[in-house]
Amino acid sequence: MAKKFNGVEIIKKIDKALDEATAQFLTNTQSKLSAASPVDTGRLSSSWNIGKGQPDLSAPPENVGKPSERVTVNGTSFKVEGTNTVDLRVKPFAGEITYGGTWYISSNLPYTYRAAYDPYSGRRGGGDWFTRIENSLSKDIDRIFQRALSQIK
């Protein structure tokens, strides 16, 4: 018995899968950047924004807390974590994320570039945190889109 092929329905499923995969890729990448960002006051970590058609140039408020500092006690140096007076969180994209268009993930802080590429500014193995995320993007996008498209029946 022949199975009826419904091209319109298949196209709708493909479009939905592409939209969902795009949203997952963008939010996962934004979360990775936020989690891996060096932390002083938490401002950089919460500054990664998703923009459609152009970068989102907004930035979290300044002077929201006391930055981390080094304290020396009896010749031993300790890092004292800063305190935040404002709850800093990653800002979710306000609209609907769809497959079409040009998407950006950006940070508009003046020290983002230095924190991303300076081996002495970063944490978790130095300043290569940004490069590791950047280098994994093609694998991430392949995995996410293949999984989404494989669900279409």
PDB file of C-alpha atoms in Angstrom:
ATOM      1  CA  MET A   1       0.000   0.000   0.000  1.00  0.00           C
ATOM      2  CA  ALA A   2       1.383   3.396  -0.946  1.00  0.00           C
ATOM      3  CA  LYS A   3       1.809   6.051   1.686  1.00  0.00           C
ATOM      4  CA  LYS A   4       0.391   9.470   0.864  1.00  0.00           C
ATOM      5  CA  PHE A   5       3.028  12.203   0.729  1.00  0.00           C
ATOM      6  CA  ASN A   6       1.964  15.557   2.148  1.00  0.00           C
ATOM      7  CA  GLY A   7       4.619  18.060   1.012  1.00  0.00           C
ATOM      8  CA  VAL A   8       3.032  21.042   2.765  1.00  0.00           C
ATOM      9  CA  GLU A   9       3.014  19.225   6.105  1.00  0.00           C
ATOM     10  CA  ILE A  10       6.648  18.120   5.706  1.00  0.00           C
ATOM     11  CA  ILE A  11       7.724  21.703   4.937  1.00  0.00           C
ATOM     12  CA  LYS A  12       5.913  22.946   8.070  1.00  0.00           C
ATOM     13  CA  LYS A  13       7.702  20.323  10.170  1.00  0.00           C
ATOM     14  CA  ILE A  14      11.076  21.247   8.659  1.00  0.00           C
ATOM     15  CA  ASP A  15      10.456  24.952   9.309  1.00  0.00           C
ATOM     16  CA  LYS A  16       9.495  24.237  12.915  1.00  0.00           C
ATOM     17  CA  ALA A  17      12.569  22.035  13.429  1.00  0.00           C
ATOM     18  CA  LEU A  18      14.856  24.726  11.980  1.00  0.00           C
ATOM     19  CA  ASP A  19      13.311  27.397  14.221  1.00  0.00           C
ATOM     20  CA  GLU A  20      13.700  25.225  17.327  1.00  0.00           C
ATOM     21  CA  ALA A  21      17.284  24.281  16.444  1.00  0.00           C
ATOM     22  CA  THR A  22      18.212  27.935  15.873  1.00  0.00           C
ATOM     23  CA  ALA A  23      16.734  28.926  19.232  1.00  0.00           C
ATOM     24  CA  GLN A  24      18.523  26.076  21.002  1.00  0.00           C
ATOM     25  CA  PHE A  25      21.859  26.884  19.364  1.00  0.00           C
ATOM     26  CA  LEU A  26      21.681  30.594  20.203  1.00  0.00           C
ATOM     27  CA  THR A  27      20.561  30.143  23.810  1.00  0.00           C
ATOM     28  CA  ASN A  28      23.088  27.336  24.434  1.00  0.00           C
ATOM     29  CA  THR A  29      25.914  29.482  23.063  1.00  0.00           C
ATOM     30  CA  GLN A  30      24.784  32.483  25.107  1.00  0.00           C
ATOM     31  CA  SER A  31      24.704  30.290  28.236  1.00  0.00           C
ATOM     32  CA  LYS A  32      28.173  28.872  27.530  1.00  0.00           C
ATOM     33  CA  LEU A  33      29.629  32.360  27.120  1.00  0.00           C
ATOM     34  CA  SER A  34      27.984  33.538  30.313  1.00  0.00           C
ATOM     35  CA  ALA A  35      29.113  30.529  32.350  1.00  0.00           C
ATOM     36  CA  ALA A  36      32.701  30.700  31.102  1.00  0.00           C
ATOM     37  CA  SER A  37      33.178  34.480  31.415  1.00  0.00           C
ATOM     38  CA  PRO A  38      35.665  35.600  34.069  1.00  0.00           C
ATOM     39  CA  VAL A  39      33.795  36.886  37.113  1.00  0.00           C
ATOM     40  CA  ASP A  40      34.610  40.030  39.022  1.00  0.00           C
ATOM     41  CA  THR A  41      31.256  41.738  39.611  1.00  0.00           C
ATOM     42  CA  GLY A  42      29.308  39.458  37.245  1.00  0.00           C
ATOM     43  CA  ARG A  43      28.756  42.195  34.692  1.00  0.00           C
ATOM     44  CA  LEU A  44      30.579  40.451  31.819  1.00  0.00           C
ATOM     45  CA  SER A  45      28.832  37.189  32.540  1.00  0.00           C
ATOM     46  CA  SER A  46      25.419  38.854  32.203  1.00  0.00           C
ATOM     47  CA  SER A  47      26.330  41.000  29.192  1.00  0.00           C
ATOM     48  CA  TRP A  48      26.026  38.374  26.419  1.00  0.00           C
ATOM     49  CA  ASN A  49      22.958  39.363  24.385  1.00  0.00           C
ATOM     50  CA  ILE A  50      21.205  37.834  21.397  1.00  0.00           C
ATOM     51  CA  GLY A  51      20.252  40.240  18.615  1.00  0.00           C
ATOM     52  CA  LYS A  52      18.437  39.745  15.322  1.00  0.00           C
ATOM     53  CA  GLY A  53      19.585  41.715  12.297  1.00  0.00           C
ATOM     54  CA  GLN A  54      22.104  43.640  14.393  1.00  0.00           C
ATOM     55  CA  PRO A  55      23.980  43.152  17.661  1.00  0.00           C
ATOM     56  CA  ASP A  56      22.112  44.014  20.866  1.00  0.00           C
ATOM     57  CA  LEU A  57      24.315  46.805  22.236  1.00  0.00           C
ATOM     58  CA  SER A  58      22.676  47.044  25.650  1.00  0.00           C
ATOM     59  CA  ALA A  59      24.822  46.388  28.713  1.00  0.00           C
ATOM     60  CA  PRO A  60      24.122  45.581  32.363  1.00  0.00           C
ATOM     61  CA  PRO A  61      24.294  48.523  34.764  1.00  0.00           C
ATOM     62  CA  GLU A  62      27.652  49.737  36.055  1.00  0.00           C
ATOM     63  CA  ASN A  63      28.775  49.794  39.672  1.00  0.00           C
ATOM     64  CA  VAL A  64      26.334  47.166  40.788  1.00  0.00           C
ATOM     65  CA  GLY A  65      28.626  45.676  43.361  1.00  0.00           C
ATOM     66  CA  LYS A  66      32.005  45.609  44.937  1.00  0.00           C
ATOM     67  CA  PRO A  67      34.550  43.983  42.609  1.00  0.00           C
ATOM     68  CA  SER A  68      36.717  41.093  43.666  1.00  0.00           C
ATOM     69  CA  GLU A  69      39.994  42.104  45.239  1.00  0.00           C
ATOM     70  CA  ARG A  70      43.251  40.582  46.454  1.00  0.00           C
ATOM     71  CA  VAL A  71      43.903  40.701  50.162  1.00  0.00           C
ATOM     72  CA  THR A  72      47.224  39.760  51.750  1.00  0.00           C
ATOM     73  CA  VAL A  73      47.182  38.292  55.233  1.00  0.00           C
ATOM     74  CA  ASN A  74      50.473  37.261  56.854  1.00  0.00           C
ATOM     75  CA  GLY A  75      52.186  37.173  53.460  1.00  0.00           C
ATOM     76  CA  THR A  76      49.496  34.987  51.811  1.00  0.00           C
ATOM     77  CA  SER A  77      47.393  36.474  49.013  1.00  0.00           C
ATOM     78  CA  PHE A  78      43.674  35.627  48.877  1.00  0.00           C
ATOM     79  CA  LYS A  79      41.023  36.590  46.381  1.00  0.00           C
ATOM     80  CA  VAL A  80      37.931  37.990  48.056  1.00  0.00           C
ATOM     81  CA  GLU A  81      34.879  37.686  45.822  1.00  0.00           C
ATOM     82  CA  GLY A  82      32.897  40.812  45.101  1.00  0.00           C
ATOM     83  CA  THR A  83      29.333  41.451  46.147  1.00  0.00           C
ATOM     84  CA  ASN A  84      26.472  42.409  43.891  1.00  0.00           C
ATOM     85  CA  THR A  85      23.674  44.727  44.904  1.00  0.00           C
ATOM     86  CA  VAL A  86      21.710  43.939  41.737  1.00  0.00           C
ATOM     87  CA  ASP A  87      20.764  40.473  40.517  1.00  0.00           C
ATOM     88  CA  LEU A  88      22.637  40.084  37.225  1.00  0.00           C
ATOM     89  CA  ARG A  89      21.280  37.471  34.849  1.00  0.00           C
ATOM     90  CA  VAL A  90      21.611  36.677  31.182  1.00  0.00           C
ATOM     91  CA  LYS A  91      18.932  38.584  29.299  1.00  0.00           C
ATOM     92  CA  PRO A  92      16.754  36.258  27.213  1.00  0.00           C
ATOM     93  CA  PHE A  93      15.894  37.362  23.685  1.00  0.00           C
ATOM     94  CA  ALA A  94      12.595  39.252  23.844  1.00  0.00           C
ATOM     95  CA  GLY A  95      11.145  38.089  20.533  1.00  0.00           C
ATOM     96  CA  GLU A  96      10.717  34.774  18.801  1.00  0.00           C
ATOM     97  CA  ILE A  97      13.878  33.105  17.547  1.00  0.00           C
ATOM     98  CA  THR A  98      13.412  31.763  14.042  1.00  0.00           C
ATOM     99  CA  TYR A  99      15.684  30.238  11.435  1.00  0.00           C
ATOM    100  CA  GLY A 100      15.567  33.169   9.030  1.00  0.00           C
ATOM    101  CA  GLY A 101      17.661  36.303   9.335  1.00  0.00           C
ATOM    102  CA  THR A 102      21.069  37.126  10.720  1.00  0.00           C
ATOM    103  CA  TRP A 103      21.650  36.467  14.418  1.00  0.00           C
ATOM    104  CA  TYR A 104      24.296  37.906  16.743  1.00  0.00           C
ATOM    105  CA  ILE A 105      25.532  37.097  20.216  1.00  0.00           C
ATOM    106  CA  SER A 106      27.477  40.049  21.519  1.00  0.00           C
ATOM    107  CA  SER A 107      28.748  41.824  24.601  1.00  0.00           C
ATOM    108  CA  ASN A 108      28.987  45.596  24.561  1.00  0.00           C
ATOM    109  CA  LEU A 109      31.310  46.070  27.531  1.00  0.00           C
ATOM    110  CA  PRO A 110      34.578  47.918  26.885  1.00  0.00           C
ATOM    111  CA  TYR A 111      36.690  45.103  28.343  1.00  0.00           C
ATOM    112  CA  THR A 112      35.007  42.122  26.646  1.00  0.00           C
ATOM    113  CA  TYR A 113      37.704  41.691  23.992  1.00  0.00           C
ATOM    114  CA  ARG A 114      40.500  41.769  26.570  1.00  0.00           C
ATOM    115  CA  ALA A 115      38.710  39.293  28.845  1.00  0.00           C
ATOM    116  CA  ALA A 116      38.039  36.959  25.896  1.00  0.00           C
ATOM    117  CA  TYR A 117      41.544  36.893  24.429  1.00  0.00           C
ATOM    118  CA  ASP A 118      44.017  37.937  27.145  1.00  0.00           C
ATOM    119  CA  PRO A 119      45.491  34.755  28.696  1.00  0.00           C
ATOM    120  CA  TYR A 120      45.968  36.566  32.003  1.00  0.00           C
ATOM    121  CA  SER A 121      42.402  37.881  32.331  1.00  0.00           C
ATOM    122  CA  GLY A 122      40.495  34.642  31.995  1.00  0.00           C
ATOM    123  CA  ARG A 123      39.785  31.839  34.405  1.00  0.00           C
ATOM    124  CA  ARG A 124      39.465  28.095  33.967  1.00  0.00           C
ATOM    125  CA  GLY A 125      42.793  27.584  32.234  1.00  0.00           C
ATOM    126  CA  GLY A 126      43.560  31.130  31.201  1.00  0.00           C
ATOM    127  CA  GLY A 127      42.113  33.220  28.439  1.00  0.00           C
ATOM    128  CA  ASP A 128      41.306  30.385  26.055  1.00  0.00           C
ATOM    129  CA  TRP A 129      37.726  30.030  27.347  1.00  0.00           C
ATOM    130  CA  PHE A 130      36.350  32.178  24.526  1.00  0.00           C
ATOM    131  CA  THR A 131      38.399  30.474  21.797  1.00  0.00           C
ATOM    132  CA  ARG A 132      37.250  27.027  22.980  1.00  0.00           C
ATOM    133  CA  ILE A 133      33.614  28.083  22.713  1.00  0.00           C
ATOM    134  CA  GLU A 134      34.227  29.738  19.348  1.00  0.00           C
ATOM    135  CA  ASN A 135      35.978  26.622  17.992  1.00  0.00           C
ATOM    136  CA  SER A 136      33.148  24.330  19.118  1.00  0.00           C
ATOM    137  CA  LEU A 137      30.391  26.282  17.348  1.00  0.00           C
ATOM    138  CA  SER A 138      30.454  24.278  14.110  1.00  0.00           C
ATOM    139  CA  LYS A 139      30.233  20.979  16.009  1.00  0.00           C
ATOM    140  CA  ASP A 140      27.436  22.348  18.210  1.00  0.00           C
ATOM    141  CA  ILE A 141      25.385  23.606  15.286  1.00  0.00           C
ATOM    142  CA  ASP A 142      25.804  20.338  13.359  1.00  0.00           C
ATOM    143  CA  ARG A 143      24.742  18.273  16.369  1.00  0.00           C
ATOM    144  CA  ILE A 144      21.744  20.457  17.240  1.00  0.00           C
ATOM    145  CA  PHE A 145      20.416  20.733  13.684  1.00  0.00           C
ATOM    146  CA  GLN A 146      20.945  17.054  12.883  1.00  0.00           C
ATOM    147  CA  ARG A 147      19.049  16.061  15.994  1.00  0.00           C
ATOM    148  CA  ALA A 148      16.179  18.450  15.224  1.00  0.00           C
ATOM    149  CA  LEU A 149      15.874  17.377  11.600  1.00  0.00           C
ATOM    150  CA  SER A 150      16.136  13.673  12.415  1.00  0.00           C
ATOM    151  CA  GLN A 151      12.919  13.980  14.463  1.00  0.00           C
ATOM    152  CA  ILE A 152      10.870  14.742  11.334  1.00  0.00           C
ATOM    153  CA  LYS A 153       8.765  11.804  10.243  1.00  0.00           C
TER     154      LYS A 153
END
